[in-house]
């Protein structure tokens, strides 16, 4: 990730020489290509198909018609000068055609598209910082900050709307590449936007890619109140449906054979498996296709084993439900073509959205066709299960979420998935096992993975699969955090109110406060005190219903702080580092490097798309 | 208007209502001039704090009752700032180190060092030492207890410690052996009833003896609870009638209701509903171990002998694990689910035995 | 501190007692813990531990002192022995030649590396200021060494090797298994046996006489009973119990048990009785009562252990079932489990074995 990020930054300075890349699995650079190269150039096979066959007209777009219309409506309204049609926000998973749609429609509408690309000046600064000392050459002027550069760019585009292209065209500013500083401090972006609204005249489109880790950037960058304040229109794109994707790939194959003559044409099955593996990402599927039709990569077919999993995924989708996995499994042996195997190369190794991960664990699909592989002896019959389709560790790994946080989500949502109380009891027992493991703070780093294994596998094992699937269930965010927070707040308020009583907490909360509340209530006093809130059960405060979990939400609806609070109750990082110091000084260093890693993570918040 | 509990708290060793022989022992300790570190332990509401304050008065005179609240600040080795509330007179200081959770060791070391090294005693006093009262020593981490033990030896010249704990089980032996242990048993039911009568007489109320007895029985030998319940009864209905309902804390009623729901139905759905109720109890600051004990007490009522033992075993196991883990809800819910499973099986078996 | 430190050169060996110094008013003398007051002053006074005494005596006569590792249950004289030996070896130089570190002191790697090292590095001569001969080395006493982290112990190993010319180490611990192998192999190991009854009896009677403590018959036996071979604990209890009674009054057995926090036998016997009724309600009510009395759960279990072992109504196989549960419950209790629940759990198992033997 970090590598991609730095490469990307370079693009502003160096003319990218993509021609050297015969095949590139990296999709990062493609979108920065100048627009012109979208034509069928003479470069032929030397160019990426993604650019070569980029959609130029509306019909080529592999996007749902409705979404296109929505975007178009906005453009039309904005150009006709309707108030409050200045900002547009597009979001969706990577490779779902957000940018392409915008480009095509902007051209059709005759808009002058200006794209913000992160400047690389900060690159040099970081080079100096990497050196041993922070050496700054004489006469070196510190470069302007990212915000300054961004703001200048922004304001310039609207002031001198005709500088770039001396025409009467309206400017449309496209921002996909957000300066990192805004991710850390979204309010600075908001300031710039407010300024722009007051003076600017052009249109602004933001494109944000949904990510599975961390807070979804949409929510960080454009919280609801800002969207409202700027009367921003938000259009959400979905991953591209397989049928549309298939059409798009066929179009490309058609165009290719038109200009280059016929080559090997992959079978429909191969295309389908390739699409399946791409997870609705048009860019990665086109890349994979280009790679696939190369003759000299056939020997890579052994990579096929890597795609087994992604094929199994397909079973959970109703669309491919009719197609049994055995057909796909036999495919590589059939020597006529082995395009299927190439999904491993072009396949999108995407992180799982929390929503889907929870589904995978809790629904716990079992392979009913395979049947029981290794029958257990009689006394262990109770533990016999069909093989599960998901690999617990793999699901966990793809989630980019801490094991204890994952457990709170699982715990919140698990109960309805079990048919009887026995299984729930069993599952909960595993949850407590995992919780005890997770609290073993001296080895928290090491144990984290095991914690996830215990809870995820435990829940899966306890699920005997006999539950009647009552349709699609909703998932909710864990209530534990808010309960815990309230608990802490009430407790500290109580501690303060009764600071001179010096009772043990238990005595305070179970005897003094409830009974005092009764005395007070009967006397008609203390209506709004903590004593009353805690002591009496007349009005409850945990009634807040759990927030529903959206399909594309990441886990950080809950602030990190909560988790810390939670741990603070029993153990603490201070104590850990103290211990680390005592037992091994090097461990302490680890803590620092962890911080660094954290920083990297933040920089790469925006994966390329 | 202060509560009866505070209003009628005896202030001198001579005026204590029960454990009179113990009081005379304490007096002897003060007179001998050879005053050791003390470990005072006993259940809640048995009168530990009352005895400590009376003891201090015996040591220093009424000056110990002039209390002030202070906020002490500490910095941990990792530069984290801590604040802790202390209550102090000119002669003593009271602190609950477990308030700062995992940092209790720092508080113990620093606080005692500060106090012991600053000699700000009234010159009028006849004692060369100050007293430091530490509450809830049984809640201290092992680390802090070891630090405490060392501190006890180091500063014995300038201060004495009075440690206060609910149980001596969780105080390390090294501390126990360095302290003069005083066990304060809870007052007997008759003693409580008697004290209630005395208080009501002082309030010019007439309390029917049967009612005093009922309150005393319901208090579980917790005097504080008994007096508070008595006062709650007073504000709800006076004159007392012997049939009057004695109000217990809301959470107890709620917990009993929760237990009833568990016994009524054993299904994942019911479990989910009960989870909400447990959350409710937790937000009302009811400690998880109290929830465990309360649930156990209610749940076993509906079981036969063998099953009762099994449920107890489950409760003991899950309560212990609660202390090992960090998220209470898992453990409470696991216990409830386990009970449901066992109980359901029991019901089914007894059903089939009938036919 | 500095003042006291400078003065010690002129004071008698008594003043070198750790934790006391002559600055304090004379009145404080009375407050001195009897454990300190009656510590053996010479190696000869150390009772019962013959092997160590023999080695140390030869050292006093001029033989070299190996690195030492003392282990054994608490209160058997480990610390007293090395302190007495050191005092005899160095006399007035004691303060300069001996470094005593406790587990409660900060004893991470850092301390081992810095404090121990810097103390170990200084070389010393082989004469006292008064001209007498004394060994040309220093002694570092690491009390409760088994609570040091393994890394700290490993760091100690190097120091030990490097400074062998100038320094001798004496490690003191309860459990030798918690000391890492490389350290134990560098030390001469001595196991301290739990003190025999008659030795403790002699010592305790002596102290009682010295301090004018009156007691009823059987009280000394009671002291020994509750101390489980730990002389320090016995002496502390004697001192505490003596406080209860003014001079002239006799100490009773009950006093001893109360001070030691022992649950009176009547309570425990009743508990057993309740367990035979097969009534869960009676059991839980009775236990609630015991808790209200303030008896410690761990103490109840400890005493139940003896009762179960001696119980005639249980077969051996049944006893093992109950004791197994006892071990589990005691462990849970020690690690934060609730007293009432754990004891109740144990009693339930006991009740089952007593009433429904299968």
Coordinates of C-alpha atoms in Angstrom, one line a residue, chain A residues 120-412:
Chain A
X120 CA 4.9 16.2 -4.5
X121 CA 6.6 19.0 -2.7
X122 CA 6.0 17.3 0.6
X123 CA 8.0 14.4 -0.9
X124 CA 11.2 16.3 -0.5
X125 CA 10.5 17.2 3.0
X126 CA 10.0 13.7 3.9
X127 CA 13.3 12.8 2.3
X128 CA 15.1 15.1 4.6
X129 CA 13.3 13.8 7.5
X130 CA 14.4 10.3 6.7
X131 CA 18.0 11.4 7.0
X132 CA 19.7 11.1 10.3
X133 CA 19.4 14.7 11.2
X134 CA 16.8 17.0 9.9
X135 CA 19.2 18.8 7.7
X136 CA 17.8 21.6 5.7
X137 CA 19.9 23.1 3.0
X138 CA 20.9 26.7 3.1
X139 CA 18.5 29.0 1.6
X140 CA 15.9 26.3 1.4
X141 CA 12.5 27.7 1.8
X142 CA 10.1 25.5 3.6
X143 CA 7.5 24.5 1.0
X144 CA 4.0 25.7 1.5
X145 CA 1.8 23.4 3.4
X146 CA -0.5 21.0 1.7
X147 CA -3.5 23.1 2.8
X148 CA -2.1 26.2 1.3
X149 CA -1.4 24.6 -2.0
X150 CA -4.8 23.0 -2.1
X151 CA -6.5 26.2 -1.2
X152 CA -4.6 28.1 -3.8
X153 CA -5.5 25.6 -6.5
X154 CA -9.0 25.7 -5.5
X155 CA -9.5 29.4 -5.5
X156 CA -7.5 29.9 -8.7
X157 CA -9.7 27.5 -10.6
X158 CA -12.7 29.7 -9.9
X159 CA -11.1 33.1 -10.2
X160 CA -9.4 32.5 -13.5
X161 CA -11.8 30.1 -14.9
X162 CA -10.4 30.7 -18.3
X163 CA -6.7 30.5 -17.7
X164 CA -6.4 26.8 -18.4
X165 CA -8.4 26.7 -21.5
X166 CA -9.5 29.9 -23.0
X167 CA -13.0 29.0 -23.7
X168 CA -16.4 29.8 -22.4
X169 CA -16.6 26.4 -20.9
X170 CA -17.6 26.0 -17.3
X171 CA -15.0 24.5 -15.0
X172 CA -15.6 21.3 -13.2
X173 CA -13.1 20.5 -10.4
X174 CA -12.6 16.8 -9.7
X175 CA -11.1 15.9 -6.4
X176 CA -10.2 12.3 -5.8
X177 CA -6.9 12.6 -4.3
X178 CA -7.4 14.2 -0.9
X179 CA -4.4 15.7 0.8
X180 CA -3.5 13.6 3.8
X181 CA -3.9 16.6 6.1
X182 CA -7.6 16.6 5.5
X183 CA -8.0 13.1 6.7
X184 CA -6.4 14.0 9.9
X185 CA -8.2 17.2 10.3
X186 CA -11.4 17.4 8.2
X187 CA -12.4 20.7 9.6
X188 CA -9.6 22.4 7.6
X189 CA -11.1 21.0 4.4
X190 CA -14.5 22.4 5.5
X191 CA -13.0 25.8 5.9
X192 CA -11.6 25.8 2.4
X193 CA -14.9 24.6 1.0
X194 CA -16.8 27.3 2.8
X195 CA -14.5 29.9 1.3
X196 CA -14.9 28.4 -2.1
X197 CA -18.7 28.5 -1.8
X198 CA -18.6 32.2 -1.2
X199 CA -16.3 33.2 -4.0
X200 CA -16.3 30.3 -6.4
X201 CA -18.4 29.7 -9.4
X202 CA -17.2 26.3 -10.7
X203 CA -18.6 22.9 -9.9
X204 CA -16.8 20.6 -7.6
X205 CA -17.0 16.8 -7.5
X206 CA -15.6 14.7 -4.8
X207 CA -14.9 11.1 -5.3
X208 CA -14.4 9.0 -2.3
X209 CA -13.7 5.3 -2.2
X210 CA -15.2 3.2 0.5
X211 CA -12.7 1.4 2.6
X212 CA -13.2 -1.5 4.9
X213 CA -10.8 -0.4 7.5
X214 CA -11.1 2.5 9.7
X215 CA -13.8 5.0 9.6
X216 CA -15.3 5.3 6.2
X217 CA -13.7 8.4 4.7
X218 CA -17.0 9.7 3.6
X219 CA -18.1 10.1 7.2
X220 CA -14.8 11.6 8.3
X221 CA -14.5 14.0 5.4
X222 CA -18.1 14.9 4.9
X223 CA -20.1 14.5 8.0
X224 CA -23.8 14.9 7.6
X225 CA -23.9 18.4 8.9
X226 CA -21.3 19.6 6.4
X227 CA -23.1 17.9 3.6
X228 CA -26.2 19.7 4.6
X229 CA -24.5 23.0 5.1
X230 CA -22.9 22.9 1.7
X231 CA -26.1 21.4 0.2
X232 CA -24.0 18.7 -1.2
X233 CA -25.5 16.0 -3.2
X234 CA -24.3 12.5 -2.3
X235 CA -24.6 9.7 -4.8
X236 CA -23.6 6.2 -3.7
X237 CA -22.4 3.8 -6.4
X238 CA -22.5 0.1 -5.8
X239 CA -20.2 -2.6 -7.0
X240 CA -21.0 -3.4 -10.6
X241 CA -23.4 -6.2 -11.2
X242 CA -21.9 -9.3 -12.8
X243 CA -24.2 -9.1 -15.9
X244 CA -23.2 -5.5 -16.7
X245 CA -19.6 -6.4 -16.1
X246 CA -19.8 -9.3 -18.5
X247 CA -21.3 -7.0 -21.1
X248 CA -18.4 -4.5 -20.6
X249 CA -15.8 -7.2 -21.0
X250 CA -17.4 -8.5 -24.1
X251 CA -17.4 -5.0 -25.5
X252 CA -13.7 -4.7 -24.9
X253 CA -13.0 -8.1 -26.4
X254 CA -15.1 -7.1 -29.4
X255 CA -13.2 -3.8 -29.8
X256 CA -9.9 -5.6 -29.4
X257 CA -10.7 -8.2 -32.1
X258 CA -11.8 -5.3 -34.4
X259 CA -8.5 -3.6 -34.2
X260 CA -6.0 -6.4 -33.7
X261 CA -7.7 -9.3 -35.4
X262 CA -8.8 -12.3 -33.5
X263 CA -6.9 -13.8 -30.6
X264 CA -7.8 -16.4 -28.1
X265 CA -11.3 -15.7 -26.8
X266 CA -11.9 -16.8 -23.3
X267 CA -15.0 -18.9 -22.7
X268 CA -18.0 -17.6 -21.0
X269 CA -17.3 -19.7 -17.9
X270 CA -13.8 -18.3 -17.7
X271 CA -15.2 -14.8 -18.0
X272 CA -17.7 -15.4 -15.3
X273 CA -15.2 -16.8 -12.8
X274 CA -13.0 -13.9 -13.6
X275 CA -15.8 -11.5 -12.9
X276 CA -16.7 -13.3 -9.8
X277 CA -13.2 -13.0 -8.5
X278 CA -13.0 -9.3 -9.2
X279 CA -15.8 -8.6 -6.8
X280 CA -17.6 -6.1 -9.0
X281 CA -14.5 -4.1 -9.8
X282 CA -14.4 -3.2 -13.4
X283 CA -10.9 -2.0 -13.5
X284 CA -9.4 -5.1 -11.9
X285 CA -11.5 -7.4 -14.2
X286 CA -10.3 -5.6 -17.3
X287 CA -6.7 -5.9 -16.1
X288 CA -7.2 -9.5 -15.4
X289 CA -8.8 -10.0 -18.9
X290 CA -5.8 -8.4 -20.6
X291 CA -3.5 -10.6 -18.7
X292 CA -5.6 -13.6 -19.4
X293 CA -5.6 -13.4 -23.1
X294 CA -1.8 -13.3 -23.3
X295 CA -0.7 -16.6 -24.7
X296 CA 2.4 -17.0 -22.6
X297 CA 0.9 -17.0 -19.3
X298 CA -1.0 -20.2 -19.5
X299 CA 1.4 -22.1 -17.3
X300 CA 0.2 -19.9 -14.5
X301 CA -2.8 -22.1 -14.3
X302 CA -1.6 -23.7 -11.1
X303 CA -2.4 -20.4 -9.5
X304 CA -5.9 -21.6 -9.8
X305 CA -5.8 -23.1 -6.3
X306 CA -5.8 -19.7 -5.0
X307 CA -9.1 -18.9 -6.5
X308 CA -11.0 -21.8 -5.0
X309 CA -12.1 -19.7 -2.2
X310 CA -13.4 -16.9 -4.3
X311 CA -15.4 -19.4 -6.3
X312 CA -16.9 -20.7 -3.2
X313 CA -18.0 -17.3 -2.3
X314 CA -20.0 -17.3 -5.4
X315 CA -22.3 -19.9 -4.0
X316 CA -23.6 -17.5 -1.5
X317 CA -24.9 -15.3 -4.3
X318 CA -28.2 -16.2 -5.7
X319 CA -27.1 -15.3 -9.2
X320 CA -24.6 -18.1 -9.4
X321 CA -26.4 -20.4 -7.1
X322 CA -27.6 -22.6 -9.9
X323 CA -24.1 -23.2 -11.1
X324 CA -22.7 -25.9 -8.9
X325 CA -19.1 -25.5 -7.7
X326 CA -18.1 -28.8 -9.1
X327 CA -18.4 -27.5 -12.7
X328 CA -16.0 -24.7 -11.8
X329 CA -13.7 -27.0 -10.0
X330 CA -13.3 -29.3 -13.0
X331 CA -12.6 -26.4 -15.3
X332 CA -8.8 -26.3 -15.0
X333 CA -8.5 -30.0 -15.9
X334 CA -10.4 -29.3 -19.0
X335 CA -7.5 -28.4 -21.2
X336 CA -9.4 -26.2 -23.7
X337 CA -8.6 -23.1 -21.7
X338 CA -7.5 -22.2 -18.2
X339 CA -8.5 -18.6 -18.0
X340 CA -10.2 -19.4 -14.7
X341 CA -6.9 -19.8 -13.1
X342 CA -6.0 -16.2 -13.9
X343 CA -8.5 -14.9 -11.5
X344 CA -5.8 -15.5 -9.0
X345 CA -3.7 -12.8 -10.7
X346 CA -6.4 -10.4 -11.6
X347 CA -8.6 -11.2 -8.6
X348 CA -9.3 -8.5 -6.2
X349 CA -7.9 -9.3 -2.8
X350 CA -10.1 -6.8 -1.2
X351 CA -10.7 -6.4 2.4
X352 CA -14.1 -7.6 3.6
X353 CA -16.6 -5.1 4.7
X354 CA -17.7 -5.7 8.3
X355 CA -21.2 -6.4 7.2
X356 CA -20.3 -9.2 5.0
X357 CA -17.7 -10.6 7.4
X358 CA -20.3 -10.8 10.2
X359 CA -22.6 -12.5 7.8
X360 CA -20.0 -15.1 6.8
X361 CA -19.3 -15.9 10.4
X362 CA -22.8 -15.9 11.8
X363 CA -24.6 -17.5 8.9
X364 CA -21.9 -20.1 8.9
X365 CA -22.7 -21.8 5.6
X366 CA -21.7 -25.4 5.6
X367 CA -20.8 -27.6 2.7
X368 CA -23.8 -29.9 2.5
X369 CA -22.7 -31.6 -0.7
X370 CA -19.3 -32.7 0.6
X371 CA -21.0 -34.2 3.7
X372 CA -19.1 -35.3 6.7
X373 CA -15.5 -36.0 5.8
X374 CA -14.1 -37.6 8.9
X375 CA -16.7 -39.2 11.1
X376 CA -16.0 -38.8 14.7
X377 CA -16.1 -41.7 17.2
X378 CA -19.3 -42.2 19.1
X379 CA -18.6 -40.3 22.3
X380 CA -17.7 -37.2 20.2
X381 CA -20.7 -37.4 17.9
X382 CA -22.1 -34.3 19.4
X383 CA -19.3 -32.3 17.9
X384 CA -19.7 -33.6 14.4
X385 CA -20.3 -31.0 11.8
X386 CA -20.3 -30.6 8.1
X387 CA -17.3 -28.7 6.8
X388 CA -17.7 -24.9 6.9
X389 CA -17.3 -22.9 3.7
X390 CA -15.4 -20.1 5.3
X391 CA -12.0 -20.1 6.8
X392 CA -12.2 -18.3 10.2
X393 CA -8.8 -16.9 10.1
X394 CA -9.1 -15.7 6.6
X395 CA -12.3 -13.8 7.3
X396 CA -10.7 -12.2 10.4
X397 CA -7.5 -11.3 8.5
X398 CA -9.5 -9.5 5.8
X399 CA -11.3 -7.4 8.2
X400 CA -8.6 -5.1 9.5
X401 CA -10.3 -5.0 12.9
X402 CA -9.1 -5.9 16.4
X403 CA -10.2 -9.2 17.7
X404 CA -12.0 -7.8 20.8
X405 CA -13.8 -5.2 18.8
X406 CA -14.9 -7.9 16.4
X407 CA -16.1 -9.9 19.3
X408 CA -18.4 -7.1 20.5
X409 CA -20.0 -7.1 17.1
X410 CA -20.4 -10.8 17.0
X411 CA -21.8 -10.9 20.5
X412 CA -24.3 -8.1 19.6

